PDB file of C-alpha atoms in Angstrom:
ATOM      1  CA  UNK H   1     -13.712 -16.159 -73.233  1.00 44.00           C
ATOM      2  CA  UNK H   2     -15.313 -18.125 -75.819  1.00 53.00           C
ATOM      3  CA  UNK H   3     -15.002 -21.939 -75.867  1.00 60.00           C
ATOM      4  CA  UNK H   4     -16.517 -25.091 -75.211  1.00 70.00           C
ATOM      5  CA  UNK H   5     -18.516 -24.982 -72.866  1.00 71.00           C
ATOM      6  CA  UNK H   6     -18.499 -28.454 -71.792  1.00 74.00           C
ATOM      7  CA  UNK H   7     -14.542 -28.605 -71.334  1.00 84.00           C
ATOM      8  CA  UNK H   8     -15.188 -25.291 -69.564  1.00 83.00           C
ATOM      9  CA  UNK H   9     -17.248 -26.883 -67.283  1.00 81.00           C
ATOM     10  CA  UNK H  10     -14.912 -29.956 -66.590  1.00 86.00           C
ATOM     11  CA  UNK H  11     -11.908 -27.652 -66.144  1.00 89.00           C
ATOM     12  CA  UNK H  12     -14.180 -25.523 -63.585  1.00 87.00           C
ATOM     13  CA  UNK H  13     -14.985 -28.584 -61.666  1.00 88.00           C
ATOM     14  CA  UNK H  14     -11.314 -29.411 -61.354  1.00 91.00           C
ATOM     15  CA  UNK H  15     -10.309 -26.268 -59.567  1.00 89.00           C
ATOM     16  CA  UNK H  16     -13.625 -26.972 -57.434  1.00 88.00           C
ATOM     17  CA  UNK H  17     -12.429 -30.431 -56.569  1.00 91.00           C
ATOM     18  CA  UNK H  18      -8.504 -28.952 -55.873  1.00 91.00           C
ATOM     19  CA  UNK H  19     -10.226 -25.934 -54.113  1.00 89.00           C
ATOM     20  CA  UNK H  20     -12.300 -28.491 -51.732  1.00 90.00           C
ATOM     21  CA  UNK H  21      -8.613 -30.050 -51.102  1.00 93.00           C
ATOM     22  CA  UNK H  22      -7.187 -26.935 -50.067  1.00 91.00           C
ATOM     23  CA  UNK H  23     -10.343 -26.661 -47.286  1.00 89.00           C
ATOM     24  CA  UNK H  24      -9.941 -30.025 -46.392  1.00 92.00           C
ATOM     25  CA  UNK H  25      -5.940 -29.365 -45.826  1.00 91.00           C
ATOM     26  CA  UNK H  26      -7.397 -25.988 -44.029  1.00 89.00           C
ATOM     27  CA  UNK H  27      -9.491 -28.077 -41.855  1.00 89.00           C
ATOM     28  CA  UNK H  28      -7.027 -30.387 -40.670  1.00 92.00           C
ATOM     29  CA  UNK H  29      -3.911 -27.861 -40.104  1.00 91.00           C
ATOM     30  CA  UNK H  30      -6.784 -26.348 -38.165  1.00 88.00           C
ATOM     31  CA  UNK H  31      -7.307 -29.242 -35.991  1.00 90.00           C
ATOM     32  CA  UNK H  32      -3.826 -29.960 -35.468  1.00 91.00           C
ATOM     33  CA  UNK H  33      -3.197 -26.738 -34.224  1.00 91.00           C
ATOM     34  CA  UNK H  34      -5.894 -26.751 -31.720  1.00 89.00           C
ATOM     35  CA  UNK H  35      -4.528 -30.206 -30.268  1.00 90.00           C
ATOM     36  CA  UNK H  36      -0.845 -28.106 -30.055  1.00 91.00           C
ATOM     37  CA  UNK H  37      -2.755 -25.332 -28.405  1.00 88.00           C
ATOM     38  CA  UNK H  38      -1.517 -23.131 -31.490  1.00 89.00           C
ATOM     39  CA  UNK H  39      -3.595 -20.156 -32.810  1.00 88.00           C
ATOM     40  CA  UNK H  40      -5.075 -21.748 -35.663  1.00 84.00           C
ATOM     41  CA  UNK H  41      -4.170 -20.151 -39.070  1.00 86.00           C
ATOM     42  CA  UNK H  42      -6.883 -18.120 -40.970  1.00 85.00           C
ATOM     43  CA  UNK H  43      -7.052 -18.420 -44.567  1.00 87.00           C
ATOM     44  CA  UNK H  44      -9.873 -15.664 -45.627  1.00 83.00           C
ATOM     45  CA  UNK H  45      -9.302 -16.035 -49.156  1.00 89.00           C
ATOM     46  CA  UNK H  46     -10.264 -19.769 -49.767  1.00 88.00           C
ATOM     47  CA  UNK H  47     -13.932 -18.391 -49.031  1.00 87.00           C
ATOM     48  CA  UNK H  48     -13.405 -15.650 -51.629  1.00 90.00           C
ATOM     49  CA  UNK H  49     -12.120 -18.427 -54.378  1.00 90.00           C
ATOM     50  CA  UNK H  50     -14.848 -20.788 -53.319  1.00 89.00           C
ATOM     51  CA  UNK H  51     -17.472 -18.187 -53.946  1.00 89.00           C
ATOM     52  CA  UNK H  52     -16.055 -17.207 -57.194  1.00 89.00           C
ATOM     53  CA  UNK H  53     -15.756 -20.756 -58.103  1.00 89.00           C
ATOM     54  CA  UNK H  54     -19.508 -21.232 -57.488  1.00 88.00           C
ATOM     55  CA  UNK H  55     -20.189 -17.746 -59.596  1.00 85.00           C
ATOM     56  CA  UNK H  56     -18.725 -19.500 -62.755  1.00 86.00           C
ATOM     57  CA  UNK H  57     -19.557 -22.841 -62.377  1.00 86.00           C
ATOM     58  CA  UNK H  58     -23.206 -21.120 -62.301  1.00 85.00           C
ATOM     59  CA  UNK H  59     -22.492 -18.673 -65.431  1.00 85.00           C
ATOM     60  CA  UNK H  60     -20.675 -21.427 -66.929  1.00 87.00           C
ATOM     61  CA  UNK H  61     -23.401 -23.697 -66.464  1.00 85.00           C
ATOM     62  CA  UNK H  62     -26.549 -21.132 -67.888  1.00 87.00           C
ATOM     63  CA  UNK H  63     -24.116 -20.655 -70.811  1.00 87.00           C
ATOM     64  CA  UNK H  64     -24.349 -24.695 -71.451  1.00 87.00           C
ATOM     65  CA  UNK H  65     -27.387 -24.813 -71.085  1.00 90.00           C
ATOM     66  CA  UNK H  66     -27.763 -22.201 -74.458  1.00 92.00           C
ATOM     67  CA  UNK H  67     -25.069 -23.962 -75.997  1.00 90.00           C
ATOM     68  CA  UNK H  68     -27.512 -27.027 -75.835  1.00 91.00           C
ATOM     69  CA  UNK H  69     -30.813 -25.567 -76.788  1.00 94.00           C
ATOM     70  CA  UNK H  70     -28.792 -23.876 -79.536  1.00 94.00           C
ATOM     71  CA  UNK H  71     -27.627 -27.031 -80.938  1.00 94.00           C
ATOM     72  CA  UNK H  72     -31.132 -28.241 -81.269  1.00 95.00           C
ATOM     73  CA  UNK H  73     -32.036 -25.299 -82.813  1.00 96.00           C
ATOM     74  CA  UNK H  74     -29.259 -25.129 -85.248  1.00 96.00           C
ATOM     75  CA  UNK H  75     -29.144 -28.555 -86.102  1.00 96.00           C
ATOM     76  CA  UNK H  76     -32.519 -28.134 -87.245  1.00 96.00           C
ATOM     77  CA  UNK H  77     -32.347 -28.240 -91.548  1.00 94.00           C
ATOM     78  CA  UNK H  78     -32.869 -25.288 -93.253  1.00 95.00           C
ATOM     79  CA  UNK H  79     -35.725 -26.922 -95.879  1.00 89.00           C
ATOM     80  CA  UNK H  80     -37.716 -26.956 -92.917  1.00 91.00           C
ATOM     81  CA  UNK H  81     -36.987 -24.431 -90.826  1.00 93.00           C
ATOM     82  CA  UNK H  82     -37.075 -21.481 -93.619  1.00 92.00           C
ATOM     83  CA  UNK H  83     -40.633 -21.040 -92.934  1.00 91.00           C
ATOM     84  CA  UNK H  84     -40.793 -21.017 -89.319  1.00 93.00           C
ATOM     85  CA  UNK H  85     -38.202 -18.733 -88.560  1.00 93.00           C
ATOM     86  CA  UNK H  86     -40.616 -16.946 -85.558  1.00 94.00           C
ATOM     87  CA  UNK H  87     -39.288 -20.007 -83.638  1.00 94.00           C
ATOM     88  CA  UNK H  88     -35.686 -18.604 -84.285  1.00 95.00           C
ATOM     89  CA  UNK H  89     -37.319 -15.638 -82.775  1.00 96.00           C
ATOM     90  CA  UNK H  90     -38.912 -16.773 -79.884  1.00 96.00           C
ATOM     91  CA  UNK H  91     -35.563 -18.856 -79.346  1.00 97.00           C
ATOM     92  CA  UNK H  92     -33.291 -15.436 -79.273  1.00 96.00           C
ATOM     93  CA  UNK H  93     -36.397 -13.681 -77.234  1.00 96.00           C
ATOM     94  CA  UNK H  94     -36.296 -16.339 -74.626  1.00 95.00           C
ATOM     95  CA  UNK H  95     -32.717 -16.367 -74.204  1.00 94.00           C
ATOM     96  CA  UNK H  96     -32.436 -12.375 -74.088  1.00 92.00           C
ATOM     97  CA  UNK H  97     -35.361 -12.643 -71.084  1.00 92.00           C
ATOM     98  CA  UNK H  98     -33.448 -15.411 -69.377  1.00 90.00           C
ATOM     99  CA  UNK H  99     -30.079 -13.651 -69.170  1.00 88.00           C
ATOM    100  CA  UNK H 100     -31.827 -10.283 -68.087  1.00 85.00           C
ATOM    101  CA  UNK H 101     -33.519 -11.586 -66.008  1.00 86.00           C
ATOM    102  CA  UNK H 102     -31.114 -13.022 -63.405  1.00 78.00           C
ATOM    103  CA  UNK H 103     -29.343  -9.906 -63.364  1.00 68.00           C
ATOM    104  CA  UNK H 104     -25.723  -9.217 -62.779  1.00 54.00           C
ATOM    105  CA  UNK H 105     -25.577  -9.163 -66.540  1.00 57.00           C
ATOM    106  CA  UNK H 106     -23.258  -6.114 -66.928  1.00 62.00           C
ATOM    107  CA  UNK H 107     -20.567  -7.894 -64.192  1.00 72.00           C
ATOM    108  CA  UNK H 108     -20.774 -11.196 -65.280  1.00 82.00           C
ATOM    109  CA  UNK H 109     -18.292 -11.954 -68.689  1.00 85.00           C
ATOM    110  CA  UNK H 110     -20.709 -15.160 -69.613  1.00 86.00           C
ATOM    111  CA  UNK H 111     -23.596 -13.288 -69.994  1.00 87.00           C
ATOM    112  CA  UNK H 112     -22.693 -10.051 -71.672  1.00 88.00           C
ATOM    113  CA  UNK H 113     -20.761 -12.909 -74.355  1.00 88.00           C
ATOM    114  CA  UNK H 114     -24.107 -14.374 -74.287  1.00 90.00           C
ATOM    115  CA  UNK H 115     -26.006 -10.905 -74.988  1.00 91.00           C
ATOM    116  CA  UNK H 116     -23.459 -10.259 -78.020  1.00 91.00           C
ATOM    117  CA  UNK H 117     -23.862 -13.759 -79.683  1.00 92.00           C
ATOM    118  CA  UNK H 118     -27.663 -13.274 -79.138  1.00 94.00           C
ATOM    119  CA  UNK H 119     -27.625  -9.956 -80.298  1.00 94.00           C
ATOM    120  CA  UNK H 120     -25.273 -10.786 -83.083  1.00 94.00           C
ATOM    121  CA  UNK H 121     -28.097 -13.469 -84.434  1.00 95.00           C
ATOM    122  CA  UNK H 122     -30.722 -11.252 -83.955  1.00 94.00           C
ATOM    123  CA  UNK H 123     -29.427  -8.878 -86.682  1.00 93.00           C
ATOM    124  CA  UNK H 124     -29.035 -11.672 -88.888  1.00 92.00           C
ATOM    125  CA  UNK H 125     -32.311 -12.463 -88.532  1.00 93.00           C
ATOM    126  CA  UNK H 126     -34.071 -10.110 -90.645  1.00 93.00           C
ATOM    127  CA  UNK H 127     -31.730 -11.152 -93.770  1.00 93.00           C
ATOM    128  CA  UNK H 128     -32.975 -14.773 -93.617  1.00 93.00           C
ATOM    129  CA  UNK H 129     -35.651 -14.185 -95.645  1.00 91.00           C
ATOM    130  CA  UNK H 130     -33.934 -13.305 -98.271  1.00 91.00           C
ATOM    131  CA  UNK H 131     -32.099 -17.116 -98.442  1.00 92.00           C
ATOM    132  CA  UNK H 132     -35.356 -19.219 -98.211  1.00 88.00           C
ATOM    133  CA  UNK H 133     -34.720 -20.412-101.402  1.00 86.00           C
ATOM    134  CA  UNK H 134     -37.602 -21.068-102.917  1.00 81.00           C
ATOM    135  CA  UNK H 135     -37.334 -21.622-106.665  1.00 81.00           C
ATOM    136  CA  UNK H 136     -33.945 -21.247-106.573  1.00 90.00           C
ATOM    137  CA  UNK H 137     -31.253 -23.292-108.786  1.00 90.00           C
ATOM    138  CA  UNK H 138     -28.060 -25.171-107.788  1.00 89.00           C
ATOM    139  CA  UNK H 139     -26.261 -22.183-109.285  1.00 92.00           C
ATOM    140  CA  UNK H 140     -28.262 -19.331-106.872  1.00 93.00           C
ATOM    141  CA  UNK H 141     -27.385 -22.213-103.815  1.00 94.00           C
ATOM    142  CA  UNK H 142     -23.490 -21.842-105.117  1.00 94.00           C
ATOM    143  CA  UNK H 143     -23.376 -18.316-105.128  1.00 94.00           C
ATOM    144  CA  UNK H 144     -24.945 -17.682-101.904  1.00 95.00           C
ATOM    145  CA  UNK H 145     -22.809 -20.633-100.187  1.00 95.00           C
ATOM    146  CA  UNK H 146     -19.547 -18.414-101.700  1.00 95.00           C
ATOM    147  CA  UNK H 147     -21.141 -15.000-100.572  1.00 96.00           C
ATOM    148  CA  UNK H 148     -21.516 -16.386 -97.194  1.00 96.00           C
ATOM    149  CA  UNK H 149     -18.130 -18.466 -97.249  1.00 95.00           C
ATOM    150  CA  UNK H 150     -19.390 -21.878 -96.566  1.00 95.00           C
ATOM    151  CA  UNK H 151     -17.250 -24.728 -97.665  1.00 93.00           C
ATOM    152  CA  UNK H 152     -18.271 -26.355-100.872  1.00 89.00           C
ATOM    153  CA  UNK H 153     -15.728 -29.097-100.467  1.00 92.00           C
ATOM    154  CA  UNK H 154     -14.022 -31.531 -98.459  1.00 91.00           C
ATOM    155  CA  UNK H 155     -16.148 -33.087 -95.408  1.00 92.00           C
ATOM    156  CA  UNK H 156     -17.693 -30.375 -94.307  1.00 91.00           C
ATOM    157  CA  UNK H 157     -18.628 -29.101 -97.587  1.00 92.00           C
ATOM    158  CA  UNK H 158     -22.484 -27.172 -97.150  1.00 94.00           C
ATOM    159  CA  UNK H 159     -24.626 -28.529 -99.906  1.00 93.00           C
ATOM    160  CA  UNK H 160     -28.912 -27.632 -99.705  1.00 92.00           C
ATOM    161  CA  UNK H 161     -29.411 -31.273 -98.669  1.00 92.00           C
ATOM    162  CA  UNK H 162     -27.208 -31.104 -95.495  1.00 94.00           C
ATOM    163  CA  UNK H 163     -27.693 -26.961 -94.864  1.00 95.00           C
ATOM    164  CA  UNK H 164     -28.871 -26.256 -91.732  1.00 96.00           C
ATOM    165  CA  UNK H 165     -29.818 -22.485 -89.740  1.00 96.00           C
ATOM    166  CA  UNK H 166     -26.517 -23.377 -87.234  1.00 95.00           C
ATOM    167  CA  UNK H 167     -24.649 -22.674 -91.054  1.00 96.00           C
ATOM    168  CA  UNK H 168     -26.281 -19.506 -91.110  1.00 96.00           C
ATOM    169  CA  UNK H 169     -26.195 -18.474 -87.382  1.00 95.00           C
ATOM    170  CA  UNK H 170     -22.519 -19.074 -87.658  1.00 94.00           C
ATOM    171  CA  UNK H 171     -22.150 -16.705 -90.318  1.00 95.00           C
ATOM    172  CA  UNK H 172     -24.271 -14.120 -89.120  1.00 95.00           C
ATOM    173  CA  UNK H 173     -22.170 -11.343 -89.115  1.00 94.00           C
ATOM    174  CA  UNK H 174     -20.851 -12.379 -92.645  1.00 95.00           C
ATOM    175  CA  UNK H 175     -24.945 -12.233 -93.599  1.00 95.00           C
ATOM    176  CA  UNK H 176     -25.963  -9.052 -91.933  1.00 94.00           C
ATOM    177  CA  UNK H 177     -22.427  -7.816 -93.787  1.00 94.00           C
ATOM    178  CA  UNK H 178     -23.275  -9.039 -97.390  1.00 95.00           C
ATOM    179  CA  UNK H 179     -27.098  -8.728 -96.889  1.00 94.00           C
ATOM    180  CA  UNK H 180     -27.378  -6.053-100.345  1.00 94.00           C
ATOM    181  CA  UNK H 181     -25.748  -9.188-101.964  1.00 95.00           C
ATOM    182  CA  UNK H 182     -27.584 -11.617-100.909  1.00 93.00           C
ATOM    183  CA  UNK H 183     -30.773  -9.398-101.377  1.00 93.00           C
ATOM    184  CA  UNK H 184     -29.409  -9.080-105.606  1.00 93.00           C
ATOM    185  CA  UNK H 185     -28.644 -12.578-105.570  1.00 93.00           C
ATOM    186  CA  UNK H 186     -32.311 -13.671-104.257  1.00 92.00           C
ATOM    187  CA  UNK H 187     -33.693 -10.884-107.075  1.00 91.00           C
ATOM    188  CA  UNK H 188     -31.857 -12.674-109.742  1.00 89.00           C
ATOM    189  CA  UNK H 189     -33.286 -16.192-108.648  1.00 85.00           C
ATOM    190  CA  UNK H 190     -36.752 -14.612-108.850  1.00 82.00           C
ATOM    191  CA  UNK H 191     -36.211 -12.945-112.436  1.00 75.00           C
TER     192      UNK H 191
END
């Protein structure tokens, strides 16, 4: 389940809130009952949904938390990240590490979607050398932006002044997919 993970979040702290009702409700049916001398009903399965509720409000929340430090990441522009792409690295390594290492990876949906988009940019990886551009024309720039399908037009059209690593991590799979391209294309711009 792939989304925002902000609206996620809200949504998740809805059925918390409705959830806390239901206990409250619980509570006082409880309480009545007791004051009728009345067996007092059980309802075993509001702990269940409150623990589960906790469980991805927590996965939920680690997967914000990457969805943020991605953004700064991504956001950062390519010009000047080119060179310094062992921060992508270290990025992907700490992020790997993190998820690992609070276990319950293979169970929990949010982190084995986590490990695949981190995975998934960690093949890229080795292929963004070949885009550095350096001494590259407008016409290499237009080539690569259609290998890679970026938008050339419109408001979100990718030019090199406004391209940034988030347009190559999201078209990582397209990269590691074209990379004997994009390796000709950079061969060209160096003959």
């Amino acid at each position: 389940p792939q989304g925002d993970p902000q609206l996620i979040l809200t949504k998740i702290e809805d059925y918390s809130r409705s959830v806390e009702e239901l206990r409250a409700d619980a509570t006082q049916l409880g309480q009545s009952c007791e004051q009728c001398d009345m067996e007092a009903p059980q309802f075993s399965h509001l702990q269940e949904l409150e623990d589960d509720i906790a469980r991805t409000r927590q996965s939920w929340g680690r997967y914000g938390e990457f969805a943020t430090a991605k953004k700064e990441i991504a956001d950062r522009d390519w010009l000047s990240i080119r060179t310094k792409l062992y921060d992508v690295e270290e990025f992907l390594q700490h992020w790997q590490e993190d998820v690992k290492s609070r276990g319950g990876a293979a169970k929990d949906p949010v982190s084995v979607m986590l490990l695949h988009n981190l995975d998934k940019y960690r093949k890229c990886l080795p292929f963004l050398k070949f885009v550095r551009g350096d001494g590259w024309e407008n016409t290499h720039w237009l080539q690569l932006f259609s290998i890679l399908k970026f938008p050339t037009k419109g408001p979100n059209a990718v030019k090199v002044e406004n391209l940034t690593l988030g347009h190559f991590l999201d078209k990582a799979e397209i990269l590691a997919e074209k990379a004997e391209e994009v390796k000709h294309l950079r061969a060209q711009a160096q003959g």
